[in-house]
Amino acid sequence: MQVTDQSLTPNLLKSDILRHLTFTLGKDADTASIYDWRMSLSYAMRDRIMEPWFASTRRTWAEDRKRVYYLSMEFLIGRLLEDATVNLGLHEMAAKTLADLGQDFRAIIGNEPDAALGNGGLGRLAACFMESMATLGCPAYGYGIRYEHGLFVQRFEGGQQVEAPEDWLGQTNPWEFTRPEAAYTIPFKGHIEHSGGKDVWVPGESVIASAFDTPVIGWQGKWANTLRLWGAKPTGMFDLARFNRGDYAAAAESETLARTLSRVLYPDDTTYAGKELRLKQEFFLTSAALQDILRRYLARHSDLKALHKHVAIQMNDTHPAIAGPELIRLLHDEHGMEFTEALETARACLGYTNHTLLPEALERWATFTFGNVLPRHMQIVERIDHWHKDEHHSRPHYIGIVKHHEVRMGELAFVMAHKVNGVSALHSDLVKTNLFPELNKLHPGRIINQTNGVTPRRWLKMCNPPLAGLITDTIGDGWEADLDRLKELEPHVKKAGFLKAFDAAKRKNKVALSNWIGTECGVKVNPDALFDVQIKRIHEYKRQLLNILETIARWDAIRQNPGGDWVPRVKIFGGKSAPGYAVAKEIIHLINDVAEVINNDPETGDLLKVVYPANYNVSMAERLVPATDLSEQISTAGKEASGTGNMKFMINGAPTIGTLDGANVEILQEVGAENFFLFGLTAEEAMKRRQDPDHSRHAIEASPVLPDVLQMIAEGRFSPGQTDRYHDLVHRVWHHDYFLVAADFDAYLAAQAATDAAYADRKRWVKMAALNTARSGFFSSDRTIRGYMKDIWSVESAL
Ligand SMILES: *Cc1c(COP(=O)(O)O)cnc(C)c1O
């Protein structure tokens, strides 16, 4: 296979860009805008992807390889241009060529919209997986929805979150190819007729799923896969007969359904909305994907019983769990396979990744809604449930897919998958013991672990050139595709010269971030302060509240003792709340209120600043992660399935302050306790603690600091214009506090004091930071994907 294109010279690249400027954009260099330059560069890069893309597809067909199909309602891919230049090995040449043309390369990169077709970690994982599968030469397709509007844009007004629609497709998307020939009818509703001893679904409405392909290029351009996103189109022009009768609204019905289906991403992260449109979106994605998979299979094969030898389908959470019944329907109803055989064939193809134990996140559809939208699937689900019960006579009566007039998607996905995986060691254990204990007993060995990872190309090479450069200078190249090689940094961590260079790289990133914060937030921050960063969706279980309470305690302590030996600190927050999540929105408001007071306090000055840039997304993460000193991973133990933000920080040399939750457990194990600020209850202790109905009051009364902090908030110190603004919030901490903020507060304060002491000792800190990078190799998504390929998909690399 071809490695990085050696034939491209700077002159050729320049003429490629100018050719696209003239012939694709229709612009003269004299009048071209930054958009025109960005598009021209994108097309020039895209041209270089075509050869490896076609070659990969040809190879997969020629060698009749097994393919992986990754079904996900979310792909949080972010910007693609810089990623393409890095993976093609053309980054430096592109930057230099644009400079020669009098253009600002960084500004051009920043002109690309951030494709936010996802909410947070789950969608970003899917994006990292796509990149790793391409890098590893794993023949794969990603299947998702081409949302016209991605995750909303966040603004703050008076410190409160305001949502505005996102419009990434408002401009031409240079990375996608329309595939009008790949289109499938997606039926909904209607009724079932019995004819010839068969159940026949007569749908009441339908839409067309139409494909848009984006190539995903792996490291060094050795392999490229396809991300195929489905857009909805109306089936007919519209119903002309009805239109002529004057029934205008009804005539446009199918058009309206099509318009809404792929219009907008649901902005709920780890909560399930129960809305009919969402169920339709899930079926739309899944049915289109499965029809496409069968078409591709049948183009070369005829024996559908051998499907699992050629096809592995992964369900990213339960969102595409309708894949089980839909694949049975296609095999049994449409292709005439016997029901049990269809079921077993489907199961041999399917894998299910569980992402959460939070009960509010587990999808359950009212049988009324489910049966109305998907009447044939309702029948099939019931038949699967009966089959499973017959197969397992010991199955307890309270286990079942359909229970209490609800279809439980977790149970459905479990029964229909040959492997079920959790996303960190701790999480997978909890999936076995707490989430599916009975199903685990019936199917021992089905639940396995695949700890998450992130792609080191985007999350080190691309986002952190100073550190990436230092690593290459120290251990040579090749670590980008073999992150375990970072271990080779360890001997250098003893050397003063290396530590100095490591520190200088971090400082360079911090200076750049300080400048950006100055423009973005209007707050001047000291680049020598400890940059303490918590960026992730705002959720009670992630405990941004714990962090802001500690911030208040710190502020108060500095004011009590202004001459103390304080370590200057910048608290950086980032993240969006689901629009309907009132408690999370209150926490956002509080953080902004506290920032307003602290940032304007001359007594604390540079010793403490709080910044919260609006609209956290992938691009912002790429900016913040390399400049972070301290990574906040402080979720209530037992609630964060894995986390991937924690891994990005570790790779970029930021020690963690964190609980024993999700992949923090494995980070601690890899980096060693002396390089990790551990605090808080364990998952088991947390469960026990909740059995005391007064746990929060007990914890608050025992704390020397927390009562005062809560009192300051309750009195309106941070909301002078409305002193009762946080009454409810404070009341909840005192009397409810399911997420154990109070119980962990003192331990968190102590761990934060330990970070101050460690940071004050420069050499100790830099060494700790460098060891985090050196020991982060395990958290490459290449390692994760190798695990899936071997343990779940049984697929070989084509490289
Ligand atoms: C990595 C990432 C996440 C996931 O962060 P966690 O801390 O694991 O919750 C969410 N959003 C964006 C934009 C990310 O890049």
Short mmCIF file of C-alpha atoms in Angstrom, two decimals, residues 123-558:
data_model
loop_
_atom_site.label_atom_id
_atom_site.label_comp_id
_atom_site.label_asym_id
_atom_site.label_seq_id
_atom_site.Cartn_x
_atom_site.Cartn_y
_atom_site.Cartn_z
CA GLY A 123 -19.66 10.56 19.91
CA ARG A 124 -16.00 11.51 20.25
CA LEU A 125 -15.16 7.84 20.90
CA ALA A 126 -16.84 6.91 17.62
CA ALA A 127 -14.71 9.54 15.85
CA CYS A 128 -11.47 8.29 17.45
CA PHE A 129 -12.44 4.71 16.53
CA MET A 130 -12.95 5.68 12.89
CA GLU A 131 -9.47 7.19 12.77
CA SER A 132 -7.88 4.19 14.50
CA MET A 133 -9.65 1.66 12.25
CA ALA A 134 -8.26 3.53 9.23
CA THR A 135 -4.80 3.65 10.79
CA LEU A 136 -4.86 -0.08 11.55
CA GLY A 137 -6.18 -1.06 8.13
CA CYS A 138 -9.35 -2.54 9.57
CA PRO A 139 -11.89 -2.53 6.72
CA ALA A 140 -14.77 -0.57 8.22
CA TYR A 141 -17.72 1.70 7.65
CA GLY A 142 -19.10 4.15 10.16
CA TYR A 143 -22.86 4.62 9.83
CA GLY A 144 -24.56 7.68 11.28
CA ILE A 145 -27.01 10.47 10.58
CA ARG A 146 -26.16 13.58 8.60
CA TYR A 147 -27.78 16.03 11.01
CA GLU A 148 -28.35 19.38 9.35
CA HIS A 149 -27.84 20.96 12.75
CA GLY A 150 -25.32 19.50 15.14
CA LEU A 151 -25.14 20.15 18.86
CA PHE A 152 -26.42 23.65 19.71
CA VAL A 153 -24.07 26.61 20.08
CA GLN A 154 -23.76 27.76 23.69
CA ARG A 155 -23.68 31.42 24.71
CA PHE A 156 -23.87 32.98 28.16
CA GLU A 157 -26.30 35.77 28.92
CA GLY A 158 -26.06 37.14 32.42
CA GLY A 159 -24.07 34.00 33.25
CA GLN A 160 -26.81 31.68 32.04
CA GLN A 161 -26.64 29.22 29.15
CA VAL A 162 -28.51 30.22 26.03
CA GLU A 163 -28.76 27.80 23.11
CA ALA A 164 -28.52 28.85 19.48
CA PRO A 165 -28.89 26.52 16.49
CA GLU A 166 -25.71 25.12 15.01
CA ASP A 167 -25.30 25.40 11.23
CA TRP A 168 -22.26 23.49 10.04
CA LEU A 169 -23.87 22.74 6.68
CA GLY A 170 -24.63 26.41 6.08
CA GLN A 171 -21.44 26.35 3.98
CA THR A 172 -20.44 23.66 1.48
CA ASN A 173 -18.90 20.67 3.25
CA PRO A 174 -15.80 19.84 1.19
CA TRP A 175 -15.33 16.40 2.75
CA GLU A 176 -18.58 14.73 1.75
CA PHE A 177 -19.64 13.04 -1.45
CA THR A 178 -23.33 12.71 -2.27
CA ARG A 179 -24.24 9.15 -3.22
CA PRO A 180 -27.69 9.34 -4.80
CA GLU A 181 -27.35 5.72 -5.96
CA ALA A 182 -27.17 4.52 -2.34
CA ALA A 183 -30.71 5.21 -1.22
CA TYR A 184 -33.16 3.04 0.70
CA THR A 185 -36.81 3.27 1.64
CA ILE A 186 -37.31 3.41 5.40
CA PRO A 187 -40.85 2.39 6.39
CA PHE A 188 -42.74 3.41 9.52
CA LYS A 189 -46.10 2.79 11.19
CA GLY A 190 -49.01 1.14 9.36
CA HIS A 191 -50.29 -2.34 10.23
CA ILE A 192 -49.65 -6.05 9.84
CA GLU A 193 -51.60 -8.23 7.41
CA HIS A 194 -51.66 -12.01 7.53
CA SER A 195 -51.41 -13.57 4.14
CA GLY A 196 -50.14 -16.95 3.02
CA GLY A 197 -49.33 -17.88 6.62
CA LYS A 198 -47.02 -14.90 6.89
CA ASP A 199 -47.10 -11.60 8.72
CA VAL A 200 -46.76 -8.81 6.21
CA TRP A 201 -45.99 -5.27 7.26
CA VAL A 202 -47.98 -2.64 5.38
CA PRO A 203 -46.24 0.62 6.33
CA GLY A 204 -48.22 3.79 6.79
CA GLU A 205 -45.46 6.19 5.85
CA SER A 206 -41.90 6.15 4.64
CA VAL A 207 -38.87 8.26 3.85
CA ILE A 208 -35.77 7.76 1.73
CA ALA A 209 -32.36 7.46 3.37
CA SER A 210 -29.76 8.90 1.07
CA ALA A 211 -26.02 8.41 1.59
CA PHE A 212 -23.28 11.00 2.04
CA ASP A 213 -19.75 9.60 2.24
CA THR A 214 -16.78 11.12 4.02
CA PRO A 215 -13.40 9.42 3.61
CA VAL A 216 -11.50 8.76 6.84
CA ILE A 217 -7.77 8.64 6.21
CA GLY A 218 -5.47 6.77 8.56
CA TRP A 219 -2.00 7.69 9.76
CA GLN A 220 0.44 8.07 6.85
CA GLY A 221 -2.31 7.54 4.32
CA LYS A 222 -1.91 3.76 4.27
CA TRP A 223 -5.61 3.03 4.45
CA ALA A 224 -8.90 4.92 4.26
CA ASN A 225 -12.41 3.93 5.31
CA THR A 226 -15.81 5.53 4.83
CA LEU A 227 -18.04 7.38 7.21
CA ARG A 228 -21.47 7.04 5.60
CA LEU A 229 -24.05 9.48 6.97
CA TRP A 230 -27.71 9.24 6.01
CA GLY A 231 -29.84 12.22 5.09
CA ALA A 232 -33.63 11.91 4.89
CA LYS A 233 -35.55 12.72 1.71
CA PRO A 234 -39.28 12.51 0.96
CA THR A 235 -40.37 9.38 -0.93
CA GLY A 236 -42.53 11.06 -3.52
CA MET A 237 -42.45 14.64 -4.73
CA PHE A 238 -45.58 15.02 -2.74
CA ASP A 239 -49.04 13.62 -2.93
CA LEU A 240 -50.31 15.44 -6.01
CA ALA A 241 -53.81 13.94 -5.81
CA ARG A 242 -54.29 15.23 -2.30
CA PHE A 243 -52.75 18.55 -3.23
CA ASN A 244 -55.25 18.93 -6.08
CA ARG A 245 -58.11 18.17 -3.71
CA GLY A 246 -56.93 21.14 -1.66
CA ASP A 247 -55.54 19.01 1.19
CA TYR A 248 -52.25 20.93 1.23
CA ALA A 249 -50.98 20.00 4.69
CA ALA A 250 -51.58 16.26 4.21
CA ALA A 251 -50.02 16.41 0.76
CA ALA A 252 -46.79 17.66 2.33
CA GLU A 253 -46.78 15.09 5.18
CA SER A 254 -44.04 12.84 3.85
CA GLU A 255 -41.99 15.89 3.05
CA THR A 256 -42.40 17.17 6.60
CA LEU A 257 -41.35 13.83 8.09
CA ALA A 258 -38.29 13.72 5.86
CA ARG A 259 -37.37 17.29 6.69
CA THR A 260 -37.52 16.69 10.44
CA LEU A 261 -35.91 13.23 10.57
CA SER A 262 -32.30 14.22 9.94
CA ARG A 263 -32.73 17.85 10.88
CA VAL A 264 -31.32 17.98 14.40
CA LEU A 265 -29.25 16.03 16.91
CA TYR A 266 -30.94 15.38 20.24
CA PRO A 267 -28.91 17.41 22.76
CA ASP A 268 -29.40 15.04 25.69
CA ASP A 269 -26.25 13.44 26.93
CA THR A 270 -26.90 10.36 29.10
CA THR A 271 -30.61 11.02 29.44
CA TYR A 272 -33.22 9.42 27.32
CA ALA A 273 -36.04 11.63 26.06
CA GLY A 274 -38.64 9.03 25.04
CA LYS A 275 -39.70 11.08 22.02
CA GLU A 276 -41.21 9.39 18.97
CA LEU A 277 -38.97 11.37 16.61
CA ARG A 278 -35.91 10.00 18.36
CA LEU A 279 -37.14 6.40 17.89
CA LYS A 280 -37.70 7.19 14.23
CA GLN A 281 -34.17 8.58 13.92
CA GLU A 282 -32.75 5.43 15.51
CA PHE A 283 -34.66 3.17 13.13
CA PHE A 284 -33.82 5.40 10.17
CA LEU A 285 -30.07 5.05 10.79
CA THR A 286 -30.26 1.35 11.60
CA SER A 287 -32.49 0.21 8.76
CA ALA A 288 -30.55 2.21 6.16
CA ALA A 289 -27.28 0.75 7.44
CA LEU A 290 -28.55 -2.85 7.47
CA GLN A 291 -30.09 -2.60 4.00
CA ASP A 292 -26.77 -1.22 2.76
CA ILE A 293 -24.82 -4.00 4.47
CA LEU A 294 -27.01 -6.74 2.97
CA ARG A 295 -26.87 -5.18 -0.49
CA ARG A 296 -23.07 -5.14 -0.33
CA TYR A 297 -22.94 -8.71 0.97
CA LEU A 298 -25.36 -10.05 -1.65
CA ALA A 299 -23.42 -8.37 -4.44
CA ARG A 300 -20.78 -11.06 -3.86
CA HIS A 301 -22.40 -13.82 -1.80
CA SER A 302 -25.66 -15.68 -1.81
CA ASP A 303 -25.61 -17.66 1.44
CA LEU A 304 -27.04 -15.35 4.10
CA LYS A 305 -26.33 -17.97 6.77
CA ALA A 306 -22.63 -17.15 6.37
CA LEU A 307 -23.24 -13.43 6.94
CA HIS A 308 -21.36 -13.36 10.24
CA LYS A 309 -18.21 -14.58 8.53
CA HIS A 310 -18.12 -11.41 6.48
CA VAL A 311 -19.94 -8.85 8.58
CA ALA A 312 -19.40 -7.52 12.12
CA ILE A 313 -21.87 -4.90 13.32
CA GLN A 314 -21.16 -2.88 16.45
CA MET A 315 -23.95 -1.02 18.27
CA ASN A 316 -22.59 2.08 20.00
CA ASP A 317 -24.87 2.05 23.06
CA THR A 318 -28.52 0.98 22.73
CA HIS A 319 -29.36 3.79 20.27
CA PRO A 320 -29.09 1.40 17.30
CA ALA A 321 -30.35 -1.63 19.30
CA ILE A 322 -33.28 -1.95 16.91
CA ALA A 323 -30.59 -3.57 14.69
CA GLY A 324 -31.43 -6.96 16.24
CA PRO A 325 -35.12 -7.07 15.25
CA GLU A 326 -34.49 -5.21 11.99
CA LEU A 327 -31.85 -7.67 10.83
CA ILE A 328 -34.19 -10.54 11.72
CA ARG A 329 -36.96 -8.83 9.78
CA LEU A 330 -34.78 -8.40 6.70
CA LEU A 331 -33.49 -11.99 6.85
CA HIS A 332 -36.82 -13.62 7.73
CA ASP A 333 -39.53 -11.46 6.15
CA GLU A 334 -37.64 -10.24 3.10
CA HIS A 335 -35.19 -13.06 2.42
CA GLY A 336 -37.20 -16.02 3.69
CA MET A 337 -34.80 -17.34 6.31
CA GLU A 338 -36.36 -19.41 9.09
CA PHE A 339 -36.95 -17.24 12.20
CA THR A 340 -34.60 -18.91 14.67
CA GLU A 341 -31.90 -19.13 12.05
CA ALA A 342 -32.36 -15.43 11.30
CA LEU A 343 -32.10 -14.66 15.00
CA GLU A 344 -28.93 -16.67 15.41
CA THR A 345 -27.38 -15.22 12.29
CA ALA A 346 -28.16 -11.70 13.47
CA ARG A 347 -26.71 -12.38 16.89
CA ALA A 348 -23.50 -13.77 15.43
CA CYS A 349 -23.03 -10.45 13.60
CA LEU A 350 -23.93 -8.07 16.42
CA GLY A 351 -21.91 -6.61 19.28
CA TYR A 352 -23.21 -4.16 21.87
CA THR A 353 -21.17 -1.55 23.73
CA ASN A 354 -22.70 -0.33 26.97
CA HIS A 355 -21.77 3.24 27.89
CA THR A 356 -23.60 3.97 31.10
CA LEU A 357 -25.14 2.57 34.24
CA LEU A 358 -27.21 5.70 34.92
CA PRO A 359 -30.83 4.52 35.07
CA GLU A 360 -32.08 7.70 33.37
CA ALA A 361 -29.92 6.87 30.36
CA LEU A 362 -31.28 3.37 29.73
CA GLU A 363 -33.61 3.51 26.78
CA ARG A 364 -37.05 2.08 27.35
CA TRP A 365 -39.85 2.64 24.87
CA ALA A 366 -43.49 2.45 25.80
CA THR A 367 -44.88 -0.54 23.91
CA PHE A 368 -47.61 1.80 22.66
CA THR A 369 -45.08 4.12 20.99
CA PHE A 370 -42.85 1.29 19.83
CA GLY A 371 -45.76 -0.72 18.40
CA ASN A 372 -47.18 2.33 16.70
CA VAL A 373 -43.94 3.40 15.00
CA LEU A 374 -42.64 -0.13 14.33
CA PRO A 375 -45.56 -2.60 14.47
CA ARG A 376 -43.68 -5.48 12.84
CA HIS A 377 -40.69 -4.99 15.13
CA MET A 378 -42.98 -5.12 18.15
CA GLN A 379 -44.01 -8.63 17.07
CA ILE A 380 -40.42 -9.64 16.44
CA VAL A 381 -39.25 -8.30 19.82
CA GLU A 382 -41.93 -10.35 21.56
CA ARG A 383 -40.86 -13.42 19.62
CA ILE A 384 -37.21 -12.84 20.57
CA ASP A 385 -38.28 -12.51 24.21
CA HIS A 386 -40.25 -15.82 24.06
CA TRP A 387 -37.39 -17.58 22.34
CA HIS A 388 -34.95 -16.37 24.98
CA LYS A 389 -37.26 -17.52 27.77
CA ASP A 390 -37.66 -20.95 26.14
CA GLU A 391 -33.90 -21.27 25.73
CA HIS A 392 -33.34 -20.43 29.38
CA HIS A 393 -35.92 -22.06 31.60
CA SER A 394 -34.05 -20.79 34.64
CA ARG A 395 -34.64 -17.20 33.54
CA PRO A 396 -36.20 -15.35 36.50
CA HIS A 397 -39.67 -13.97 35.83
CA TYR A 398 -38.55 -10.36 36.33
CA ILE A 399 -36.07 -10.60 33.47
CA GLY A 400 -37.37 -9.86 30.01
CA ILE A 401 -37.14 -7.52 27.08
CA VAL A 402 -40.78 -6.46 27.31
CA LYS A 403 -41.79 -5.61 30.87
CA HIS A 404 -44.42 -3.32 32.36
CA HIS A 405 -45.54 -2.18 28.90
CA GLU A 406 -42.05 -1.11 27.95
CA VAL A 407 -39.44 -2.39 25.51
CA ARG A 408 -36.10 -2.36 27.32
CA MET A 409 -33.40 -1.62 24.81
CA GLY A 410 -30.53 -2.68 27.09
CA GLU A 411 -31.96 -6.18 27.50
CA LEU A 412 -32.79 -6.33 23.79
CA ALA A 413 -29.24 -5.37 22.83
CA PHE A 414 -27.81 -7.87 25.32
CA VAL A 415 -29.89 -10.80 24.09
CA MET A 416 -29.22 -9.98 20.43
CA ALA A 417 -25.43 -9.52 20.75
CA HIS A 418 -22.79 -12.26 20.83
CA LYS A 419 -20.56 -9.93 22.86
CA VAL A 420 -21.47 -7.12 25.23
CA ASN A 421 -18.69 -4.82 26.35
CA GLY A 422 -18.14 -2.16 28.97
CA VAL A 423 -15.68 0.66 28.38
CA SER A 424 -13.32 0.46 31.38
CA ALA A 425 -12.33 -2.34 33.75
CA LEU A 426 -14.42 -0.96 36.63
CA HIS A 427 -17.41 -0.22 34.40
CA SER A 428 -17.38 -3.69 32.85
CA ASP A 429 -17.38 -5.23 36.34
CA LEU A 430 -20.35 -3.07 37.30
CA VAL A 431 -22.15 -4.05 34.08
CA LYS A 432 -21.79 -7.66 35.23
CA THR A 433 -22.69 -7.19 38.88
CA ASN A 434 -25.16 -4.29 38.92
CA LEU A 435 -26.68 -3.72 35.49
CA PHE A 436 -27.13 -7.20 34.00
CA PRO A 437 -26.45 -9.65 36.86
CA GLU A 438 -29.11 -12.17 35.78
CA LEU A 439 -28.32 -12.02 32.07
CA ASN A 440 -24.65 -12.36 32.96
CA LYS A 441 -25.44 -15.60 34.79
CA LEU A 442 -27.44 -16.94 31.84
CA HIS A 443 -24.67 -15.95 29.40
CA PRO A 444 -21.34 -16.26 31.18
CA GLY A 445 -18.47 -14.82 29.16
CA ARG A 446 -20.66 -12.65 26.96
CA ILE A 447 -19.77 -9.46 28.87
CA ILE A 448 -16.19 -8.40 28.25
CA ASN A 449 -14.17 -5.22 28.74
CA GLN A 450 -12.64 -2.91 26.15
CA THR A 451 -11.18 0.12 27.87
CA ASN A 452 -11.67 3.27 25.79
CA GLY A 453 -8.84 5.16 24.14
CA VAL A 454 -8.23 8.29 22.08
CA THR A 455 -6.33 8.75 18.85
CA PRO A 456 -2.81 10.07 19.49
CA ARG A 457 -2.73 11.65 16.04
CA ARG A 458 -5.38 14.25 16.88
CA TRP A 459 -4.83 14.34 20.64
CA LEU A 460 -1.06 14.70 20.68
CA LYS A 461 0.59 15.03 17.28
CA MET A 462 -1.90 17.55 15.91
CA CYS A 463 -3.03 19.48 18.99
CA ASN A 464 0.33 19.75 20.74
CA PRO A 465 3.20 20.44 18.29
CA PRO A 466 5.66 21.59 21.00
CA LEU A 467 5.34 18.34 22.97
CA ALA A 468 5.07 16.14 19.86
CA GLY A 469 8.25 17.74 18.57
CA LEU A 470 10.07 17.13 21.83
CA ILE A 471 8.99 13.49 21.87
CA THR A 472 10.23 12.95 18.33
CA ASP A 473 13.51 14.71 19.13
CA THR A 474 13.93 12.44 22.15
CA ILE A 475 12.84 8.97 21.00
CA GLY A 476 12.51 9.41 17.25
CA ASP A 477 9.32 9.05 15.24
CA GLY A 478 6.99 6.08 15.04
CA TRP A 479 5.33 6.67 18.42
CA GLU A 480 2.32 8.11 16.60
CA ALA A 481 1.22 4.62 15.57
CA ASP A 482 2.78 2.78 18.52
CA LEU A 483 2.01 4.84 21.58
CA ASP A 484 3.57 2.28 23.94
CA ARG A 485 6.87 3.65 22.66
CA LEU A 486 6.30 6.69 24.91
CA LYS A 487 7.76 4.42 27.61
CA GLU A 488 11.12 5.19 26.04
CA LEU A 489 10.79 8.68 27.49
CA GLU A 490 11.15 7.32 31.02
CA PRO A 491 14.97 7.25 31.16
CA HIS A 492 14.95 10.89 30.01
CA VAL A 493 12.65 11.95 32.82
CA LYS A 494 15.70 11.79 35.10
CA LYS A 495 17.56 14.35 32.99
CA ALA A 496 17.40 18.06 33.78
CA GLY A 497 17.68 19.01 30.11
CA PHE A 498 14.67 16.94 29.11
CA LEU A 499 12.56 18.22 31.99
CA LYS A 500 13.44 21.77 31.08
CA ALA A 501 12.36 21.18 27.49
CA PHE A 502 9.18 19.46 28.67
CA ASP A 503 8.38 22.43 30.89
CA ALA A 504 9.11 24.86 28.05
CA ALA A 505 6.69 23.03 25.74
CA LYS A 506 3.95 23.21 28.35
CA ARG A 507 4.68 26.86 29.02
CA LYS A 508 4.47 27.70 25.34
CA ASN A 509 0.98 26.17 25.23
CA LYS A 510 -0.03 28.02 28.39
CA VAL A 511 1.09 31.37 26.99
CA ALA A 512 -0.94 30.74 23.84
CA LEU A 513 -3.96 29.77 25.93
CA SER A 514 -3.56 32.83 28.18
CA ASN A 515 -3.69 35.07 25.12
CA TRP A 516 -6.77 33.30 23.83
CA ILE A 517 -8.49 33.55 27.24
CA GLY A 518 -7.71 37.27 27.26
CA THR A 519 -9.55 37.75 23.97
CA GLU A 520 -12.29 35.19 24.55
CA CYS A 521 -13.19 35.87 28.20
CA GLY A 522 -11.71 39.32 28.77
CA VAL A 523 -9.75 37.97 31.73
CA LYS A 524 -6.01 38.41 32.04
CA VAL A 525 -4.44 35.25 33.42
CA ASN A 526 -0.89 34.57 34.52
CA PRO A 527 0.69 31.79 32.41
CA ASP A 528 2.78 30.72 35.40
CA ALA A 529 -0.28 29.96 37.49
CA LEU A 530 -1.44 26.36 37.86
CA PHE A 531 -3.99 25.76 35.08
CA ASP A 532 -6.68 23.61 36.64
CA VAL A 533 -9.11 22.38 33.98
CA GLN A 534 -12.50 20.68 34.05
CA ILE A 535 -14.00 20.38 30.56
CA LYS A 536 -16.86 17.97 29.84
CA ARG A 537 -20.63 17.99 29.67
CA ILE A 538 -22.19 19.62 32.72
CA HIS A 539 -23.77 16.86 34.76
CA GLU A 540 -24.42 16.38 38.45
CA TYR A 541 -22.47 13.11 38.47
CA LYS A 542 -19.41 14.82 36.97
CA ARG A 543 -19.52 17.19 39.95
CA GLN A 544 -18.54 20.57 38.56
CA LEU A 545 -20.32 21.69 41.74
CA LEU A 546 -17.62 20.10 43.89
CA ASN A 547 -15.00 22.02 41.92
CA ILE A 548 -16.71 25.40 42.23
CA LEU A 549 -17.29 24.86 45.98
CA GLU A 550 -13.56 24.23 46.37
CA THR A 551 -12.91 27.39 44.34
CA ILE A 552 -15.00 29.39 46.81
CA ALA A 553 -13.21 27.80 49.75
CA ARG A 554 -9.86 28.69 48.18
CA TRP A 555 -10.94 32.27 47.55
CA ASP A 556 -12.10 32.64 51.12
CA ALA A 557 -8.91 31.11 52.49
CA ILE A 558 -6.72 33.50 50.47
#
